[in-house]
Short mmCIF file of C-alpha atoms in Angstrom, two decimals:
data_model
loop_
_atom_site.label_atom_id
_atom_site.label_comp_id
_atom_site.label_asym_id
_atom_site.label_seq_id
_atom_site.Cartn_x
_atom_site.Cartn_y
_atom_site.Cartn_z
CA UNK A 3 1.92 -13.42 15.94
CA UNK A 4 -1.23 -11.65 14.79
CA UNK A 5 -0.96 -9.43 11.72
CA UNK A 6 -2.18 -5.89 11.35
CA UNK A 7 -5.80 -5.70 12.43
CA UNK A 8 -8.36 -3.20 11.27
CA UNK A 9 -11.92 -2.68 12.27
CA UNK A 10 -14.52 -2.38 11.23
CA UNK A 11 -14.03 -4.19 7.93
CA UNK A 12 -17.05 -2.48 6.46
CA UNK A 13 -18.54 0.83 7.51
CA UNK A 14 -21.61 2.59 6.13
CA UNK A 15 -22.25 6.21 6.94
CA UNK A 16 -24.64 8.85 5.73
CA UNK A 17 -23.39 12.19 4.50
CA UNK A 18 -22.49 14.45 7.39
CA UNK A 19 -21.78 11.63 9.89
CA UNK A 20 -18.43 10.78 11.40
CA UNK A 21 -16.36 7.71 10.53
CA UNK A 22 -13.80 6.21 12.89
CA UNK A 23 -11.39 3.61 11.55
CA UNK A 24 -9.15 1.63 13.86
CA UNK A 25 -5.83 -0.04 13.30
CA UNK A 26 -3.82 -2.25 15.64
CA UNK A 27 -0.32 -2.68 14.28
CA UNK A 28 1.64 -5.92 14.49
CA UNK A 29 3.13 -6.68 17.85
CA UNK A 30 6.41 -4.88 18.24
CA UNK A 31 5.65 -2.36 15.48
CA UNK A 32 5.58 1.27 16.53
CA UNK A 33 5.16 2.85 13.08
CA UNK A 34 1.79 3.12 11.44
CA UNK A 35 0.84 4.31 7.97
CA UNK A 36 -2.63 5.00 6.50
CA UNK A 37 -3.43 4.70 2.80
CA UNK A 38 -6.57 5.23 0.79
CA UNK A 39 -7.50 3.17 -2.25
CA UNK A 40 -10.17 4.00 -4.80
CA UNK A 41 -11.48 1.34 -7.18
CA UNK A 42 -9.01 0.42 -9.94
CA UNK A 43 -6.34 2.62 -8.43
CA UNK A 44 -3.23 2.24 -6.34
CA UNK A 45 -2.92 3.09 -2.70
CA UNK A 46 -2.37 6.77 -1.86
CA UNK A 47 -0.31 7.70 1.20
CA UNK A 48 -2.24 9.69 3.72
CA UNK A 49 -0.31 9.87 7.05
CA UNK A 50 2.59 8.34 8.95
CA UNK A 51 2.56 8.14 12.74
CA UNK A 52 4.71 6.91 15.55
CA UNK A 53 3.43 6.53 19.08
CA UNK A 54 1.88 9.84 20.14
CA UNK A 55 3.42 11.64 17.15
CA UNK A 56 2.28 12.52 13.63
CA UNK A 57 5.44 12.46 11.50
CA UNK A 58 4.01 13.16 8.04
CA UNK A 59 0.37 14.03 7.24
CA UNK A 60 1.06 15.44 3.79
CA UNK A 61 -1.29 13.06 2.03
CA UNK A 62 -4.22 13.73 4.32
CA UNK A 63 -6.86 16.39 3.41
CA UNK A 64 -6.49 19.30 5.80
CA UNK A 65 -10.13 19.51 6.57
CA UNK A 66 -12.35 16.83 8.19
CA UNK A 67 -9.55 14.22 8.42
CA UNK A 68 -7.43 13.54 11.46
CA UNK A 69 -5.31 10.65 12.75
CA UNK A 70 -3.79 9.68 16.03
CA UNK A 71 -1.70 6.88 17.45
CA UNK A 72 -1.95 7.09 21.27
CA UNK A 73 0.48 5.62 23.73
CA UNK A 74 -2.07 2.88 24.50
CA UNK A 75 -4.59 1.48 22.07
CA UNK A 76 -4.99 1.45 18.30
CA UNK A 77 -4.36 4.11 15.75
CA UNK A 78 -7.49 5.99 14.74
CA UNK A 79 -8.29 7.60 11.45
CA UNK A 80 -11.23 9.97 11.93
CA UNK A 81 -13.30 11.48 9.14
CA UNK A 82 -15.75 14.15 10.13
CA UNK A 83 -18.85 15.14 8.13
CA UNK A 84 -18.24 12.47 5.53
CA UNK A 85 -19.12 13.08 1.88
CA UNK A 86 -19.68 10.61 -0.93
CA UNK A 87 -16.20 11.21 -2.23
CA UNK A 88 -14.78 9.69 0.96
CA UNK A 89 -16.07 6.29 -0.08
CA UNK A 90 -12.99 4.15 -0.50
CA UNK A 91 -10.96 1.36 1.07
CA UNK A 92 -8.68 2.62 3.83
CA UNK A 93 -5.66 0.47 4.61
CA UNK A 94 -3.36 0.61 7.54
CA UNK A 95 0.20 -0.67 7.49
CA UNK A 96 2.83 -1.03 10.15
CA UNK A 97 6.58 -1.55 10.37
CA UNK A 98 9.01 -2.12 13.24
CA UNK A 99 10.93 1.01 12.26
CA UNK A 100 11.48 3.27 9.28
CA UNK A 101 13.72 0.93 7.40
CA UNK A 102 16.05 3.16 5.47
CA UNK A 103 17.25 2.73 1.92
CA UNK A 104 18.40 -0.87 2.23
CA UNK A 105 15.08 -2.43 3.14
CA UNK A 106 11.49 -1.27 3.26
CA UNK A 107 8.64 -3.59 4.04
CA UNK A 108 5.31 -2.46 5.37
CA UNK A 109 2.75 -4.98 6.60
CA UNK A 110 -0.82 -4.20 5.64
CA UNK A 111 -4.09 -4.87 7.31
CA UNK A 112 -7.23 -6.10 5.54
CA UNK A 113 -8.63 -2.61 5.14
CA UNK A 114 -11.89 -0.84 6.04
CA UNK A 115 -14.37 -0.33 3.24
CA UNK A 116 -16.15 2.91 3.83
CA UNK A 117 -19.42 3.57 1.99
CA UNK A 118 -21.02 6.94 2.27
CA UNK A 119 -24.73 7.06 1.32
CA UNK B 20 6.13 14.39 -6.47
CA UNK B 21 6.12 10.89 -7.75
CA UNK B 22 4.51 9.23 -10.79
CA UNK B 23 4.65 5.57 -11.71
CA UNK B 24 3.45 3.83 -14.83
CA UNK B 25 2.64 0.17 -15.19
CA UNK B 26 0.37 -1.73 -17.61
CA UNK B 27 -3.25 -2.05 -16.47
CA UNK B 28 -3.78 -5.67 -17.48
CA UNK B 29 -1.90 -8.79 -18.44
CA UNK B 30 -3.35 -12.21 -19.33
CA UNK B 31 -1.35 -15.43 -19.60
CA UNK B 32 -1.79 -19.20 -19.32
CA UNK B 33 -0.68 -21.45 -16.56
CA UNK B 34 2.98 -22.23 -16.67
CA UNK B 35 3.82 -19.08 -18.69
CA UNK B 36 6.13 -16.22 -17.74
CA UNK B 37 4.85 -12.68 -17.23
CA UNK B 38 6.87 -9.49 -16.94
CA UNK B 39 5.27 -6.39 -15.44
CA UNK B 40 7.20 -3.22 -16.21
CA UNK B 41 7.23 -0.15 -14.06
CA UNK B 42 8.70 3.24 -14.93
CA UNK B 43 8.79 6.02 -12.39
CA UNK B 44 9.60 9.68 -11.90
CA UNK B 45 10.41 10.74 -8.41
CA UNK B 46 12.16 13.39 -6.39
CA UNK B 47 14.31 11.31 -4.04
CA UNK B 48 14.63 7.61 -4.52
CA UNK B 49 15.42 4.91 -1.94
CA UNK B 50 14.10 1.82 -3.77
CA UNK B 51 11.34 0.08 -5.64
CA UNK B 52 8.95 -2.39 -4.00
CA UNK B 53 6.38 -4.77 -5.43
CA UNK B 54 3.13 -5.72 -3.66
CA UNK B 55 0.44 -8.29 -4.53
CA UNK B 56 -3.21 -7.72 -3.77
CA UNK B 57 -5.94 -10.38 -4.13
CA UNK B 58 -9.52 -9.19 -4.66
CA UNK B 59 -8.99 -5.88 -2.89
CA UNK B 60 -7.56 -7.53 0.24
CA UNK B 61 -4.45 -6.71 2.18
CA UNK B 62 -1.51 -5.92 -0.09
CA UNK B 63 1.36 -8.29 0.65
CA UNK B 64 5.01 -7.53 0.11
CA UNK B 65 6.82 -9.41 -2.65
CA UNK B 66 10.21 -7.79 -3.13
CA UNK B 67 12.32 -4.67 -2.77
CA UNK B 68 15.19 -3.42 -4.92
CA UNK B 69 17.45 -0.64 -3.69
CA UNK B 70 20.39 -1.37 -6.05
CA UNK B 71 20.57 -2.13 -9.71
CA UNK B 72 20.14 -5.74 -10.68
CA UNK B 73 17.96 -8.78 -10.28
CA UNK B 74 16.57 -10.13 -7.02
CA UNK B 75 15.15 -13.64 -7.16
CA UNK B 76 12.67 -15.07 -4.66
CA UNK B 77 11.35 -18.42 -5.74
CA UNK B 78 9.14 -18.06 -8.83
CA UNK B 79 9.19 -14.25 -8.59
CA UNK B 80 12.07 -11.98 -9.54
CA UNK B 81 12.40 -8.22 -9.54
CA UNK B 82 14.78 -6.02 -11.45
CA UNK B 83 15.85 -2.40 -11.05
CA UNK B 84 17.77 0.03 -13.22
CA UNK B 85 18.16 3.31 -11.34
CA UNK B 86 19.68 5.10 -14.27
CA UNK B 87 16.67 4.25 -16.43
CA UNK B 88 14.12 4.80 -13.62
CA UNK B 89 12.74 1.42 -14.53
CA UNK B 90 12.01 -1.90 -12.93
CA UNK B 91 10.07 -5.05 -13.58
CA UNK B 92 8.49 -7.95 -11.76
CA UNK B 93 8.90 -11.35 -13.39
CA UNK B 94 6.42 -14.07 -12.59
CA UNK B 95 7.53 -17.53 -13.65
CA UNK B 96 5.69 -20.84 -13.87
CA UNK B 97 2.37 -19.00 -13.50
CA UNK B 98 -0.26 -20.63 -11.35
CA UNK B 99 -3.93 -19.89 -11.06
CA UNK B 100 -3.35 -18.44 -7.55
CA UNK B 101 -1.09 -15.77 -9.09
CA UNK B 102 -4.21 -14.07 -10.50
CA UNK B 103 -4.16 -10.80 -8.62
CA UNK B 104 -3.23 -7.11 -8.86
CA UNK B 105 0.46 -6.23 -8.66
CA UNK B 106 1.64 -2.81 -7.63
CA UNK B 107 5.05 -1.23 -7.94
CA UNK B 108 5.82 1.36 -5.27
CA UNK B 109 8.63 3.86 -4.95
CA UNK B 110 10.18 4.74 -1.59
CA UNK B 111 11.20 8.38 -1.69
CA UNK B 112 12.45 8.31 1.90
CA UNK B 113 12.55 5.81 4.72
CA UNK B 114 8.81 5.56 5.19
CA UNK B 115 6.69 6.92 2.29
CA UNK B 116 5.52 4.55 -0.38
CA UNK B 117 4.04 5.91 -3.63
CA UNK B 118 2.11 3.27 -5.52
CA UNK B 119 1.39 2.78 -9.22
CA UNK B 120 -2.18 2.12 -10.35
CA UNK B 121 -1.60 -1.62 -10.47
CA UNK B 122 -1.50 -4.37 -13.04
CA UNK B 123 -4.25 -6.97 -13.03
CA UNK B 124 -2.81 -10.37 -13.95
CA UNK B 125 -5.28 -12.98 -15.10
CA UNK B 126 -4.03 -16.56 -15.35
CA UNK B 127 -5.99 -18.92 -17.61
CA UNK B 128 -5.96 -22.69 -17.60
#
């Protein structure tokens, strides 16, 4: 059973370009989460999606950032008109369901390292 | 919002025991998780405490005191491969994880 897959692993963009990050959850998982990690910091929640629905995007900047999880295909995190401050590692995680208070494990992908020149 | 505090670095020798403390402030609390991350790679789940007490999984144990908003991860019989960053994370509902800044554990021979 393949784990969470993310591509590309490394992405270099110039200021003003668009970045598209892809995440394929584990088989059987219909819940996807995106996190951003800056060097020497913890992961910051960005958005939580189920198939075709954004459930919580409270951690995502309102401008330039968008996310989707279509019925078919991977989840996409899209950053338009990138700026140097967007340089970070972006991790995707998945779970079979929101687990509730008794158990909560999210399975993480290897991340996409975005560098904005 | 949520805030979590954990030490930034810990160094110990092989075979030793290390305890990583985590204190948190949160609005809404479901449980406390611990994740391990090697060299910026995929964080991997170690443990989850929803109730007070100690959970033991092999060489690693995790403790929670809800009344004190405090938990810790205990690493026993340290091995070189345990050198990594360890993050505590609070679940404020059934899906959102809020992570601490991480503790870098360095194991020396």
